[in-house]
XYZ file of C-alpha atoms in Angstrom:
341
model
C 46.898 -207.513 80.869
C 47.056 -210.034 83.661
C 50.211 -211.682 82.357
C 51.993 -208.319 82.498
C 50.706 -207.641 86.080
C 51.751 -211.049 87.197
C 55.181 -210.652 85.798
C 55.684 -207.318 87.450
C 54.440 -208.625 90.808
C 56.688 -211.661 90.713
C 59.749 -209.619 90.113
C 58.966 -206.935 92.770
C 61.490 -206.522 95.549
C 58.765 -206.182 98.162
C 57.669 -209.720 97.361
C 61.005 -211.312 96.691
C 62.354 -209.837 100.017
C 59.787 -212.063 101.781
C 61.990 -214.994 100.791
C 64.570 -213.760 103.348
C 62.176 -215.112 106.010
C 63.136 -218.648 104.898
C 66.405 -218.101 106.882
C 64.666 -217.972 110.327
C 62.141 -220.544 109.041
C 65.029 -223.027 108.651
C 66.263 -222.383 112.213
C 62.831 -222.356 113.909
C 60.183 -225.062 114.176
C 57.848 -224.642 111.253
C 55.155 -226.739 112.836
C 52.167 -224.564 114.019
C 51.448 -225.212 117.684
C 54.945 -226.457 118.451
C 55.455 -223.769 121.149
C 58.766 -223.150 122.932
C 60.031 -220.643 120.495
C 58.612 -217.172 119.980
C 59.920 -214.231 118.040
C 62.104 -214.044 115.069
C 62.346 -210.657 113.504
C 58.624 -210.255 113.362
C 57.929 -213.739 111.949
C 56.768 -215.538 115.023
C 53.057 -215.633 115.986
C 49.909 -217.275 116.901
C 47.315 -219.739 115.744
C 43.716 -218.521 115.951
C 41.006 -217.281 118.304
C 40.174 -220.623 119.728
C 43.087 -220.669 122.195
C 45.515 -223.108 120.458
C 49.076 -222.796 121.376
C 51.378 -220.223 119.764
C 52.655 -220.915 116.261
C 55.375 -219.498 113.969
C 54.870 -217.191 110.985
C 52.502 -214.452 112.077
C 52.635 -210.679 112.404
C 53.294 -210.943 116.168
C 54.310 -213.455 118.664
C 51.289 -214.291 120.692
C 51.873 -215.731 124.110
C 48.900 -217.026 126.002
C 48.435 -214.808 129.144
C 45.440 -215.102 131.424
C 42.288 -214.611 129.504
C 44.046 -213.402 126.380
C 47.453 -213.021 124.700
C 50.548 -210.922 125.159
C 51.652 -209.780 121.661
C 55.214 -208.965 120.672
C 56.530 -207.650 117.390
C 59.483 -205.817 115.842
C 60.266 -204.114 112.645
C 63.505 -202.943 110.907
C 63.520 -200.035 108.560
C 64.870 -200.323 104.993
C 68.185 -198.476 104.987
C 67.522 -196.495 101.749
C 64.232 -195.240 103.247
C 66.006 -194.253 106.453
C 68.711 -192.320 104.532
C 66.234 -190.571 102.213
C 63.500 -189.539 104.612
C 64.679 -190.065 108.208
C 61.744 -188.335 109.843
C 59.097 -190.363 108.091
C 61.233 -193.419 108.640
C 61.148 -192.791 112.380
C 57.361 -192.115 112.179
C 56.849 -195.354 110.077
C 58.808 -197.499 112.413
C 56.326 -196.882 115.237
C 53.294 -196.877 112.792
C 54.016 -200.334 111.233
C 54.445 -201.925 114.682
C 51.146 -200.443 115.828
C 49.556 -201.860 112.754
C 50.992 -205.292 113.484
C 49.384 -205.331 116.919
C 45.960 -204.235 115.622
C 46.272 -206.801 112.752
C 46.111 -209.530 115.234
C 43.088 -208.161 117.010
C 45.180 -206.547 119.764
C 45.748 -203.151 121.249
C 49.300 -201.730 121.706
C 50.865 -201.062 125.140
C 54.278 -199.554 124.469
C 57.314 -199.530 122.091
C 61.080 -199.672 122.498
C 63.694 -198.586 119.874
C 67.133 -199.350 118.623
C 68.689 -196.314 116.819
C 72.182 -196.109 115.424
C 73.450 -192.897 113.852
C 76.695 -191.392 112.530
C 76.124 -188.249 114.572
C 73.647 -186.570 116.915
C 72.397 -184.605 113.888
C 71.616 -187.821 112.050
C 69.432 -188.976 114.987
C 67.319 -185.744 115.466
C 64.864 -186.291 112.580
C 64.553 -189.989 113.358
C 63.545 -189.160 116.894
C 61.224 -186.357 115.774
C 59.399 -188.859 113.623
C 59.129 -191.609 116.329
C 57.785 -189.163 118.923
C 55.267 -187.751 116.431
C 53.890 -191.294 115.769
C 54.003 -192.188 119.437
C 51.755 -189.198 120.144
C 49.465 -189.687 117.165
C 48.749 -193.343 118.055
C 48.833 -192.899 121.781
C 51.534 -195.541 122.327
C 54.453 -194.486 124.520
C 58.209 -195.093 123.834
C 59.409 -196.524 127.055
C 62.980 -197.518 126.418
C 65.528 -198.874 124.012
C 69.015 -198.119 122.749
C 70.481 -195.059 121.067
C 73.965 -194.516 119.728
C 75.320 -191.514 117.759
C 78.791 -193.169 117.259
C 77.951 -195.577 114.562
C 79.688 -195.897 111.070
C 76.094 -196.177 109.623
C 72.503 -195.241 110.335
C 70.025 -198.008 111.355
C 66.617 -198.177 112.985
C 64.405 -200.853 114.460
C 61.352 -200.688 116.829
C 59.739 -203.350 118.890
C 56.225 -203.344 120.472
C 54.152 -205.034 123.096
C 50.351 -205.381 123.050
C 47.533 -207.478 124.218
C 44.580 -209.267 122.589
C 41.475 -210.841 124.037
C 40.810 -212.804 120.743
C 43.213 -213.233 117.862
C 43.143 -212.471 114.173
C 45.825 -214.778 112.748
C 47.440 -215.855 109.492
C 46.674 -219.520 110.222
C 42.868 -219.445 110.071
C 41.937 -218.713 106.496
C 39.673 -221.373 105.084
C 38.450 -222.475 101.674
C 35.169 -220.684 101.072
C 36.164 -217.512 102.920
C 35.559 -214.146 101.460
C 38.725 -211.909 101.078
C 38.139 -208.429 102.289
C 40.653 -205.599 101.644
C 40.311 -202.414 103.785
C 42.431 -199.456 102.923
C 42.305 -195.797 104.057
C 42.357 -193.870 100.766
C 42.413 -190.503 102.405
C 46.161 -190.047 101.706
C 48.885 -189.638 99.098
C 51.768 -191.586 97.601
C 55.274 -190.935 98.934
C 57.373 -189.002 96.367
C 60.104 -191.721 96.146
C 58.884 -194.925 97.822
C 55.806 -197.148 97.292
C 54.146 -195.858 100.507
C 50.601 -194.643 100.703
C 50.563 -192.195 103.583
C 47.161 -191.706 105.121
C 48.544 -191.116 108.645
C 50.785 -188.120 109.137
C 48.003 -185.590 108.161
C 45.137 -187.294 109.851
C 43.504 -186.423 113.179
C 45.031 -188.680 115.914
C 41.663 -189.513 117.353
C 40.462 -190.717 114.052
C 43.538 -192.828 113.457
C 43.007 -194.592 116.804
C 39.312 -195.076 116.165
C 39.923 -196.481 112.645
C 42.308 -199.137 114.092
C 39.935 -200.002 116.880
C 37.799 -201.829 114.127
C 40.170 -204.701 114.127
C 39.995 -205.880 117.829
C 36.233 -205.098 117.786
C 35.780 -207.518 114.775
C 37.890 -210.183 116.578
C 36.031 -209.754 119.912
C 32.636 -209.934 118.170
C 33.621 -213.272 116.570
C 33.329 -211.730 113.028
C 36.915 -212.302 111.905
C 39.725 -214.610 113.066
C 41.991 -214.588 109.961
C 43.980 -211.844 108.236
C 47.075 -209.674 108.063
C 48.054 -206.034 107.816
C 49.148 -205.123 104.249
C 52.872 -204.942 104.489
C 55.832 -203.868 102.226
C 54.816 -206.719 99.767
C 51.510 -204.892 99.160
C 48.198 -206.646 98.770
C 49.775 -209.299 96.564
C 52.671 -210.115 98.902
C 50.472 -210.055 102.029
C 47.990 -212.369 100.525
C 50.684 -214.780 99.550
C 51.942 -214.958 103.137
C 48.390 -215.392 104.445
C 47.756 -218.253 101.995
C 51.076 -219.897 102.786
C 50.669 -219.933 106.536
C 46.975 -221.185 106.198
C 47.865 -223.846 103.672
C 45.227 -222.580 101.164
C 44.985 -220.761 97.816
C 42.796 -217.909 96.566
C 41.565 -216.066 93.545
C 42.167 -212.244 93.781
C 40.048 -209.945 91.682
C 42.575 -207.199 91.046
C 40.043 -204.623 89.844
C 38.075 -204.956 93.104
C 40.845 -203.892 95.336
C 40.077 -200.359 96.782
C 42.234 -197.962 94.911
C 42.539 -194.096 94.839
C 40.963 -192.669 91.685
C 42.830 -189.428 91.394
C 46.451 -190.460 91.429
C 48.223 -190.205 88.039
C 50.394 -193.056 86.781
C 49.201 -195.409 89.567
C 48.931 -198.698 87.743
C 47.224 -201.691 89.148
C 50.476 -203.534 89.675
C 52.010 -200.639 91.456
C 49.056 -200.317 93.701
C 49.097 -204.074 94.454
C 52.650 -203.608 95.731
C 52.064 -200.352 97.682
C 52.375 -200.356 101.516
C 49.386 -198.323 102.887
C 49.675 -196.779 106.306
C 46.222 -198.238 107.042
C 45.564 -201.532 105.168
C 44.285 -204.859 106.114
C 43.512 -208.072 104.236
C 41.021 -210.313 106.026
C 39.773 -213.829 105.314
C 36.123 -213.844 106.447
C 33.347 -216.453 106.721
C 30.756 -215.584 104.070
C 27.977 -215.010 106.657
C 30.074 -212.379 108.413
C 31.343 -210.506 105.309
C 28.509 -207.987 105.246
C 29.036 -207.031 108.913
C 32.804 -206.747 108.410
C 32.424 -204.391 105.392
C 29.817 -202.276 107.209
C 32.277 -201.891 110.204
C 34.903 -200.278 107.911
C 32.358 -198.277 106.074
C 31.139 -196.633 109.364
C 34.706 -195.363 109.783
C 35.035 -194.027 106.226
C 37.547 -196.804 105.338
C 37.331 -198.063 101.813
C 36.640 -201.804 101.807
C 35.530 -204.528 99.395
C 35.250 -208.228 98.751
C 38.242 -208.794 96.537
C 38.261 -212.547 96.072
C 37.697 -215.963 97.532
C 39.887 -218.571 99.403
C 40.138 -222.134 97.909
C 42.188 -225.160 98.589
C 44.535 -224.856 95.590
C 47.612 -223.410 97.402
C 47.896 -221.110 94.381
C 47.298 -217.370 94.107
C 45.414 -216.710 90.943
C 44.764 -213.214 89.600
C 41.444 -212.439 87.971
C 40.083 -209.536 85.857
C 37.354 -209.247 83.263
C 36.973 -213.006 83.009
C 40.663 -213.606 82.564
C 42.847 -215.663 85.041
C 46.592 -215.807 85.558
C 48.516 -217.828 88.211
C 50.794 -215.515 90.194
C 52.381 -218.138 92.490
C 52.066 -221.772 93.201
C 52.986 -222.212 96.901
C 52.994 -226.001 96.618
C 55.873 -225.680 94.185
C 57.578 -222.656 95.331
C 57.397 -221.497 99.010
C 57.644 -217.827 99.858
C 58.479 -217.435 103.523
C 58.848 -221.151 104.416
C 56.317 -220.916 107.245
C 53.496 -223.204 106.182
C 50.335 -224.147 108.086
C 49.030 -227.669 108.711
C 46.867 -227.410 105.493
C 50.070 -227.294 103.461
C 51.547 -230.603 104.889
């Protein structure tokens, strides 16, 4: 079983697309703490909650600012998604940026957009979706660029936020417990691998659920993790391991998963992008408190594995193990932490 799951994951576009990040990795300093360069299509970021300088390869750029950090991030929308479901694409463009800010222990301030369309009519549903997400998450759209005179449709959104203490991709340590937290109160998109637990939810609940992340950071319960992105649990974990210079064993059966969705295989779920999903690397003595924080909000969460020093991601189920990726032999994004050097 695991060999088949591993083969499907390794060939998935959501994971293979992460290799595109090797392009900016070649142009930017890959040394964590180098400073001087921040921001590269969402691949620049910060170190950890102990106030080290900014480093490259995280969900947001984190710029030391007073007693905390200014956070900056940006996301582009997959063209096929934009063409097929422009309203939800607009909604998602804001939603994923909001998630990036909370994933690093921050709170969003505002977003700006860049929207290109072939006509005014092509832009209407995109803007409807962006405004709906802006209202749902309480994050204003404060500027950007809009053109209805383009030969194609395109969409990108950028966001600013602030954090007092950081959750970062560079702080996972051998011995940590991996915690996956996913809102299962949703449904799969009809065409794309998106688990939508956002558009039908109460906005106050959405905001309260996200508040768990900065609360964990500020309480000193978690300083390492990422939001689950288009690579799903598998791709997100690979990126977390690569930037931290570590490895892990992932118990695929332990990942929270909806129980009433037909034809939702383990592999498909491990590649899905949930509207609310976070993968955290937690010190063992804090794991119980982290799980309890999500449980209080009705968010499904579980310990799904353990971090080690192998620099390999190993899948585990029913006593069987299968190596998915050896980062020491095959980089994914090209951004590697000091533990990988």
